[in-house]
CSV table of C-alpha atoms and ligand atoms in Angstrom, one decimal:
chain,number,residue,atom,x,y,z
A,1449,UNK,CA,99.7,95.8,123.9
A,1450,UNK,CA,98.1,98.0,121.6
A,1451,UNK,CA,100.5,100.0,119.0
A,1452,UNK,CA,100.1,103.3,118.8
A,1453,UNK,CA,98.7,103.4,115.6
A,1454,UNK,CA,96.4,100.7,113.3
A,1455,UNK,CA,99.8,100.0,111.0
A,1456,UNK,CA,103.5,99.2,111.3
A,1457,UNK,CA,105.1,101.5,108.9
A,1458,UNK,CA,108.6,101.9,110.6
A,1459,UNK,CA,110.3,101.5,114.1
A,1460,UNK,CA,110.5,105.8,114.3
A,1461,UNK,CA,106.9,105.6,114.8
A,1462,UNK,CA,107.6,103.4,118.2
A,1463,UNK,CA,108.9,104.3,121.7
A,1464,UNK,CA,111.5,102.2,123.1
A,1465,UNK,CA,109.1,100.3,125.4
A,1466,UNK,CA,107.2,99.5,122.8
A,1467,UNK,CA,109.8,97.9,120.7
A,1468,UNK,CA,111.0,96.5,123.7
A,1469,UNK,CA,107.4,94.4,124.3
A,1470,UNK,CA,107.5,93.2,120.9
A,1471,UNK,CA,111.1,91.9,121.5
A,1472,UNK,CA,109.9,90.6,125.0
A,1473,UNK,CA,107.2,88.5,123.4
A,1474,UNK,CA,109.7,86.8,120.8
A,1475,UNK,CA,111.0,84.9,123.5
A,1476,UNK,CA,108.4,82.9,124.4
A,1477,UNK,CA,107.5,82.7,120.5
A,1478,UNK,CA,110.9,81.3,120.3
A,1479,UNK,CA,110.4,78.9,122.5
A,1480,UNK,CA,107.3,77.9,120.9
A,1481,UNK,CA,109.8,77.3,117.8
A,1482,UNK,CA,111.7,74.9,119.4
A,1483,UNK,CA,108.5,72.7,120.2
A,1484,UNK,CA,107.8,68.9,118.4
A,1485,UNK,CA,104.3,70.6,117.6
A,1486,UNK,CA,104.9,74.1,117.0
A,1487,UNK,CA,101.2,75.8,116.4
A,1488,UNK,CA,99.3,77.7,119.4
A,1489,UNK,CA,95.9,78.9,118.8
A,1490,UNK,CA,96.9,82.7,119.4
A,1491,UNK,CA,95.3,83.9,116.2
A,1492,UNK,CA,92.8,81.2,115.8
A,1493,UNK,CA,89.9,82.8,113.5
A,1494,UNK,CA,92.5,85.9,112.2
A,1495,UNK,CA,92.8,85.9,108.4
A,1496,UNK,CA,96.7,87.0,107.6
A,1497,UNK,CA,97.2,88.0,104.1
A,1498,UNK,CA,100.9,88.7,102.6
A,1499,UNK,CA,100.8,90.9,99.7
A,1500,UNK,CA,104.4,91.3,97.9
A,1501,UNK,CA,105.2,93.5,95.2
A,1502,UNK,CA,108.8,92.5,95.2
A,1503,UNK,CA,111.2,89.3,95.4
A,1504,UNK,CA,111.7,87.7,98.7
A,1505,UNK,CA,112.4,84.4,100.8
A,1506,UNK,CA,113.0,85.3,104.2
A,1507,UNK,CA,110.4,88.0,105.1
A,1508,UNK,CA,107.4,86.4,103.2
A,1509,UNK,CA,108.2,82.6,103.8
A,1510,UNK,CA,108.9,83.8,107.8
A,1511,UNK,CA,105.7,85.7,107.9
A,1512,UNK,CA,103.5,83.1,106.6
A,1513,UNK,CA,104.7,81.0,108.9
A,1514,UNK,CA,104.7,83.0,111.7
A,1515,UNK,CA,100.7,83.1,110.8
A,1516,UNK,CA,100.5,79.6,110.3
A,1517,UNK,CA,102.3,78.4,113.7
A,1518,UNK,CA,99.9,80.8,115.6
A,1519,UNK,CA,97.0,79.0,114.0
A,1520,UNK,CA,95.8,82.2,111.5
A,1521,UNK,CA,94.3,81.5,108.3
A,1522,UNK,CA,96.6,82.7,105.5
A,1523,UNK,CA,96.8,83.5,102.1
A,1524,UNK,CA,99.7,85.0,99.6
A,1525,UNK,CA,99.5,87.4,96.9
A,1526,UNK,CA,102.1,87.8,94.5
A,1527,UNK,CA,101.7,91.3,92.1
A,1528,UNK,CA,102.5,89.0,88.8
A,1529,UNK,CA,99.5,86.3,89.6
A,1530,UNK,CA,97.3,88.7,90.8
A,1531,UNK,CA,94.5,91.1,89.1
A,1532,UNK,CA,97.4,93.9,90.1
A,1533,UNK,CA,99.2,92.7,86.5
A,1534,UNK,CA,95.9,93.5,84.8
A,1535,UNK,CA,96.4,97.2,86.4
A,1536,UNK,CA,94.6,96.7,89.7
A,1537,UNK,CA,95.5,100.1,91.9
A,1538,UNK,CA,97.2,99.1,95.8
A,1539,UNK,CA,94.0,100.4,96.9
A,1540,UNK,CA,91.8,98.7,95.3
A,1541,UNK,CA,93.6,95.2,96.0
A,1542,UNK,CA,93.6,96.0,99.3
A,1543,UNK,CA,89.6,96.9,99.6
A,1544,UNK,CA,89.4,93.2,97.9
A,1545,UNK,CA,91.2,92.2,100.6
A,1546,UNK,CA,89.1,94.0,103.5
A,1547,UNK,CA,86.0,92.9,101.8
A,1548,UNK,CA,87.2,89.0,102.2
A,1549,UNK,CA,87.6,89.7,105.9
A,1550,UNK,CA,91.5,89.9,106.2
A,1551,UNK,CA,92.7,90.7,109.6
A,1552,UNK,CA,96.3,91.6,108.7
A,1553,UNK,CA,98.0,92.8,105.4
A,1554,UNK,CA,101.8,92.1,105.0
A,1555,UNK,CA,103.3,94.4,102.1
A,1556,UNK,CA,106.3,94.5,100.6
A,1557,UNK,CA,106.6,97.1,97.8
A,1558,UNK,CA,109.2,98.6,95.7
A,1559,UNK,CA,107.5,102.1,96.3
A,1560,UNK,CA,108.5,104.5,99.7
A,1561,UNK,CA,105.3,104.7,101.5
A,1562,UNK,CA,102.7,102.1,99.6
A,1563,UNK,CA,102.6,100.5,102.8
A,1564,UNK,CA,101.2,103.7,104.1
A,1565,UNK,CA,99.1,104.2,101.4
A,1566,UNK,CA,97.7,101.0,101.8
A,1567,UNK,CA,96.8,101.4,105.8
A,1568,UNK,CA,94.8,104.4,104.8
A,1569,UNK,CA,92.6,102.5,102.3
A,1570,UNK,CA,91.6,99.5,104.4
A,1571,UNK,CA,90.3,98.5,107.7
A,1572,UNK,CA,92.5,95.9,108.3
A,1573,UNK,CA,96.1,96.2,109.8
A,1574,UNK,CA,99.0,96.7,108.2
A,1575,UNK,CA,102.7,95.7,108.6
A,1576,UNK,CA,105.4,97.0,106.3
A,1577,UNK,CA,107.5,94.1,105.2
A,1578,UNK,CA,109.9,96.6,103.2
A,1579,UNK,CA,109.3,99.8,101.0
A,1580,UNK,CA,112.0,101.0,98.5
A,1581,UNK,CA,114.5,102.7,99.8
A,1582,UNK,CA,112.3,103.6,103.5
A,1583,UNK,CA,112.0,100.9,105.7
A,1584,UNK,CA,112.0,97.6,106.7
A,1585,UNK,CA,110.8,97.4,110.3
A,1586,UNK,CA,110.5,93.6,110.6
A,1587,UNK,CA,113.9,93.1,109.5
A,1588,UNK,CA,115.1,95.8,112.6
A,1589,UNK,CA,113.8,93.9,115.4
A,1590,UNK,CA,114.8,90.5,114.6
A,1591,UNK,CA,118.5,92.4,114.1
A,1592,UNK,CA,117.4,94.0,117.8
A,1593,UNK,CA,116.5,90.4,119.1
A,1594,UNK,CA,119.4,88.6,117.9
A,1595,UNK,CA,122.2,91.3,119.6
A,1596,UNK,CA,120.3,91.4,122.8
A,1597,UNK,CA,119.8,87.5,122.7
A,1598,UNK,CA,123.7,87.2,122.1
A,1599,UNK,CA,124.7,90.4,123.4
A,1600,UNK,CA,121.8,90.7,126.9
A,1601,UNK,CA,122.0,93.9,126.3
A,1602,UNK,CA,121.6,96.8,123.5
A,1603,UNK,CA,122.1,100.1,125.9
A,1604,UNK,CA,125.8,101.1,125.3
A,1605,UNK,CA,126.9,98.9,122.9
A,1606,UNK,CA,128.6,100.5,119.7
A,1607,UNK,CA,126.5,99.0,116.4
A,1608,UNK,CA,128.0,99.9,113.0
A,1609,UNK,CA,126.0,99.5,109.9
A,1610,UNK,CA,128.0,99.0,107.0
A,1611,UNK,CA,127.8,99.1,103.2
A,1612,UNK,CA,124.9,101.2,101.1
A,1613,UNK,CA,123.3,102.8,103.7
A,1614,UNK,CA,121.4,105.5,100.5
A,1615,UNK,CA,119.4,102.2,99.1
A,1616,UNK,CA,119.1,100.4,102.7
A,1617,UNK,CA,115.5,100.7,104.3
A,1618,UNK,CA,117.5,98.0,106.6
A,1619,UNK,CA,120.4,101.1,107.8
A,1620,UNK,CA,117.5,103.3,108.1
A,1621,UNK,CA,115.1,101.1,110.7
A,1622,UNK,CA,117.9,99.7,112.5
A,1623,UNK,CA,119.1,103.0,113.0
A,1624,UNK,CA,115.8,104.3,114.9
A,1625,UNK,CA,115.5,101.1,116.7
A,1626,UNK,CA,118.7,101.1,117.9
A,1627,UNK,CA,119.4,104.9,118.9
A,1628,UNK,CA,115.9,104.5,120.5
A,1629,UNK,CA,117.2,101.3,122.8
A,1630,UNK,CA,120.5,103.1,123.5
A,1631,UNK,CA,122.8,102.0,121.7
A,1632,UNK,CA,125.9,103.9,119.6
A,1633,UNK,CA,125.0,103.7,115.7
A,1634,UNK,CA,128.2,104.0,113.0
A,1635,UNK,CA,127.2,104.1,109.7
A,1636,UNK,CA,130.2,103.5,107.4
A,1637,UNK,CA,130.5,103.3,103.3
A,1638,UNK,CA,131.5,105.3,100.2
A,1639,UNK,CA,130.5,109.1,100.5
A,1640,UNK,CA,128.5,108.1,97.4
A,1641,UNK,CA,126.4,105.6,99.5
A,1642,UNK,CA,125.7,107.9,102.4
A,1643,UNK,CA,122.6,110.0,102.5
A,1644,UNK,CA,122.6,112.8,104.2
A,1645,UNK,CA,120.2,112.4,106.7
A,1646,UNK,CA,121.4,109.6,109.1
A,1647,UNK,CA,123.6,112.4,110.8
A,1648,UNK,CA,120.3,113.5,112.1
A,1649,UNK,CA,118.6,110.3,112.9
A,1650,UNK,CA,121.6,110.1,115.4
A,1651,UNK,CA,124.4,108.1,113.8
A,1652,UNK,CA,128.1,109.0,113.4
A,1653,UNK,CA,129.2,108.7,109.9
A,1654,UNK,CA,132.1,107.2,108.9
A,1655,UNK,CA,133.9,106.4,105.4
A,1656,UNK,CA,136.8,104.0,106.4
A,1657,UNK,CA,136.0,100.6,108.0
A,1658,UNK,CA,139.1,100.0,109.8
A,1659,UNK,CA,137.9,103.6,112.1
A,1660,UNK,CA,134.4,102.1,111.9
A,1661,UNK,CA,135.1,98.9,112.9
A,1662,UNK,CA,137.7,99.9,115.9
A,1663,UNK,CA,135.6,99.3,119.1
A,1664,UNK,CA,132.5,98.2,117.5
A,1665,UNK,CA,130.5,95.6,119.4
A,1666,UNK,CA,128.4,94.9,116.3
A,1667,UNK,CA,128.8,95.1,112.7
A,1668,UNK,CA,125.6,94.8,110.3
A,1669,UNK,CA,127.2,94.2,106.9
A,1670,UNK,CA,124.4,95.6,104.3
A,1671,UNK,CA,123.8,94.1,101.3
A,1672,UNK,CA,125.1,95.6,98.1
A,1673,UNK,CA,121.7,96.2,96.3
A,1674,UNK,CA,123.0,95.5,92.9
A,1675,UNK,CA,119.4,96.0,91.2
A,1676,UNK,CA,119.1,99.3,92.8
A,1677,UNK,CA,122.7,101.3,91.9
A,1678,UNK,CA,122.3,104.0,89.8
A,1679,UNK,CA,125.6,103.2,87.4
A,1680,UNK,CA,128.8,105.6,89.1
A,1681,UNK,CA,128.3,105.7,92.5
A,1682,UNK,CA,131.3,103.6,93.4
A,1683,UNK,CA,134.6,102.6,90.5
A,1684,UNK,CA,133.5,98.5,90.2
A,1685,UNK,CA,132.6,96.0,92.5
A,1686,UNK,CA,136.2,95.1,93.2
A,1687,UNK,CA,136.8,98.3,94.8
A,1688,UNK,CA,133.4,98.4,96.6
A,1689,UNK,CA,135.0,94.9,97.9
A,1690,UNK,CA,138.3,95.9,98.7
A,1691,UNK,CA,137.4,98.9,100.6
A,1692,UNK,CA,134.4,98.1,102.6
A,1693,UNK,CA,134.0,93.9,102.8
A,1694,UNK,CA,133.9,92.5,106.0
A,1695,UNK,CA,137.2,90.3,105.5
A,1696,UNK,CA,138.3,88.0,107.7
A,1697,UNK,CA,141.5,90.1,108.0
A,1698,UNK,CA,138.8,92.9,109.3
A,1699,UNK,CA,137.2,90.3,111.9
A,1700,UNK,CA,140.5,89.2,113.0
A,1701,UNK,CA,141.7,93.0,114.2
A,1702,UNK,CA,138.0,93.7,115.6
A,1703,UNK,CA,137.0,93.4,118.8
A,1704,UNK,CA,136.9,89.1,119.9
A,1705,UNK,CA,133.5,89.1,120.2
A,1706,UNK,CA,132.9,91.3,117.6
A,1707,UNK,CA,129.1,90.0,116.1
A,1708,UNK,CA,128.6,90.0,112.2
A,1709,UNK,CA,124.8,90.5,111.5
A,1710,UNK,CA,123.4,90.3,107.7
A,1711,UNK,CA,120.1,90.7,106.7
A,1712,UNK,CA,120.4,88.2,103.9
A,1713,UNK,CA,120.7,87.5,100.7
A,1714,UNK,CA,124.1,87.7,100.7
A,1715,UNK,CA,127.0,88.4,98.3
A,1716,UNK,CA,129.6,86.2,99.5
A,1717,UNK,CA,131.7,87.6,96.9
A,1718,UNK,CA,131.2,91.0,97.5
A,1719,UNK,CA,130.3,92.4,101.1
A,1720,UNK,CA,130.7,89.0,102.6
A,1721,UNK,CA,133.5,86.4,102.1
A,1722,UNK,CA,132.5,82.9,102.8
A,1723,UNK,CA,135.1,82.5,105.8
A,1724,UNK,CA,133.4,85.5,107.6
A,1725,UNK,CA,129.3,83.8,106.6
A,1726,UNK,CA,130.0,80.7,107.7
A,1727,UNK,CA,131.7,81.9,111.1
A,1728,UNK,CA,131.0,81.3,114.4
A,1729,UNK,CA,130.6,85.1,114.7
A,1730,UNK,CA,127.9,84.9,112.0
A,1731,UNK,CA,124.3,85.3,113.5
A,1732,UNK,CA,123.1,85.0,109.7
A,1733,UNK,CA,121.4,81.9,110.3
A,1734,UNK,CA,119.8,82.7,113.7
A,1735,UNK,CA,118.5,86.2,112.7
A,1736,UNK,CA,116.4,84.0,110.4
A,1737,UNK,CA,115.0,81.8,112.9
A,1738,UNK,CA,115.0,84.8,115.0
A,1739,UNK,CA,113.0,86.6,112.2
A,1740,UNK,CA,109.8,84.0,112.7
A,1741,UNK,CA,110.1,84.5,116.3
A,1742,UNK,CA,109.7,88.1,116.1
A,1743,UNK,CA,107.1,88.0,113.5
A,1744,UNK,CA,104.9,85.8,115.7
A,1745,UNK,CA,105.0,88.4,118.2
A,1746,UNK,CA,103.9,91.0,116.2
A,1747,UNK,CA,101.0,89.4,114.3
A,1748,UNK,CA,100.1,88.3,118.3
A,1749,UNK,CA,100.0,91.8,119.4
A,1750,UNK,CA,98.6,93.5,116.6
A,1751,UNK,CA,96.1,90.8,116.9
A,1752,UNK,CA,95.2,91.6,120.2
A,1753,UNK,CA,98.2,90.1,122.2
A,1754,UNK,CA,95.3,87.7,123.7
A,1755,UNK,CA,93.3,90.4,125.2
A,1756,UNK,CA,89.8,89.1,123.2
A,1757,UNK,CA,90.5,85.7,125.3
B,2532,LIG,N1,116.3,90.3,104.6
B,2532,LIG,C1,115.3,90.3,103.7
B,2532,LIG,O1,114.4,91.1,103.7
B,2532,LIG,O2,115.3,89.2,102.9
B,2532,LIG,P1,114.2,88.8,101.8
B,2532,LIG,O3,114.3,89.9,100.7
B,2532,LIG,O4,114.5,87.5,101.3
B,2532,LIG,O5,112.8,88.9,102.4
């Protein structure tokens, strides 16, 4: 498969099918997972750098790997250990990058659209592994693979995405990628936390989570982004808790088979009790394995998906 364009900025730039082969291909990359020896030679020869500007675990540890089990070379860049601290523009960085003979850039940035910025300065490809407040496509379609691995299905199914939607480049790619496979999107939290927008990217807003929640085949409980609240925009964290958790009293009215997705980290004080985490409804765990899975595929495809071989 070739993407439509050189970089992966955001699912909205993707037509169903297309998300659909890159879910397709997981599988098998799943499989691969499961494997005593788990490295293929897909990208044997590639060069896959990651290149993050802000904190994570899942998303960088589950790219490099994904680079390392498809036999890629790969190498890590962290903003504070790299020429960036000494004032380094993105650009430049990146052109040091090219002009090593990287295949694939993986950004993360605290910046909307550096990713972007990036892809235009260098030849290499580049995936978007989370920018501000924008998006955080990766993160999408291992939430995509895990409800259709649990679910078989996405079309008709009623997804709610709960919590901070203004701060969450997680509420905003799931919601393309899942009103572009079908499904019904909720979006539910404080009027303060609720952008304007997602009305016209297709979901239904709501502000109570016992409506939200009535019906719902899914709920992906965000996480509250306590390094980027602007102080006021909900009483304390208490309240926050006390209206819009995912309690187990809330899991125990939903639906039976209600699924609780979370991108991770989570508060299990806050958005997330412990009884509700470490439930069997819980898919915490497996979006992560899921994550690698998905990752693989992408780095295959935008490698080629095998067609050099
Ligand atoms: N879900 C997610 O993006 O986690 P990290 O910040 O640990 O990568």
């Amino acid at each position: 498969m070739a993407l439509p364009t050189k970089d992966l900025i955001d699912l909205e730039f993707l037509t169903a099918e297309e998300i659909m082969e890159i879910l397709e291909t997981a599988k098998p990359m799943k499989d691969v997972l499961k494997r005593k020896i788990k490295t293929v030679p897909a990208l044997r020869g590639k060069t896959v750098a990651t290149l993050f500007y802000e904190n994570s675990t899942r998303t960088r540890l589950s790219f490099e790997l994904a680079a390392k089990y498809l036999s890629a070379g790969t190498c890590n860049i962290s903003s504070s250990a790299s020429s960036v601290a000494k004032g380094e523009s993105l650009q430049d960085t990146g052109r040091t990058l090219d002009a090593m003979g990287t295949d694939i850039i993986i950004i993360r940035h605290n910046m909307s659209g550096a990713p972007k910025l990036l892809g235009e300065a260098v030849n290499a490809r580049v995936i978007n592994a989370g920018d501000g407040t924008h998006a955080h496509p990766t993160q999408a379609l291992l939430d995509l693979f895990t409800i259709l691995e649990r679910k078989g299905q996405i079309k008709g199914l009623t997804v709610t995405i709960l919590g901070d939607i203004l701060h969450s480049r997680v509420a905003r790619s799931n919601i393309w990628g899942l009103t572009k496979l079908g499904a019904h999107v909720r979006v539910c939290g404080p009027p303060t936390l609720m952008p304007t927008e997602v009305e016209q990217m297709g979901a239904k807003v709501y502000y109570d989570i016992d409506e939200a929640l009535e019906g719902s085949d899914v709920v992906n409980v965000l996480r509250i982004q306590l390094e980027r609240q602007q102080k006021g925009l909900f009483p304390s964290i208490e309240e926050y808790a006390k209206c819009y958790a995912m309690t187990e009293e809330r899991l125990k009215r939903a639906k039976s088979d209600l699924l609780v997705l979370h991108p991770g980290p989570m508060n299990r004080t806050i958005e997330i009790p412990t009884a509700v985490a470490d439930s069997a409804q819980c898919t915490v765990e497996e979006q992560v394995t899921n994550g690698v899975a998905c990752r693989m595929a992408l780095l295959y495809l935008m490698s080629g998906g095998g067609q050099d071989e």
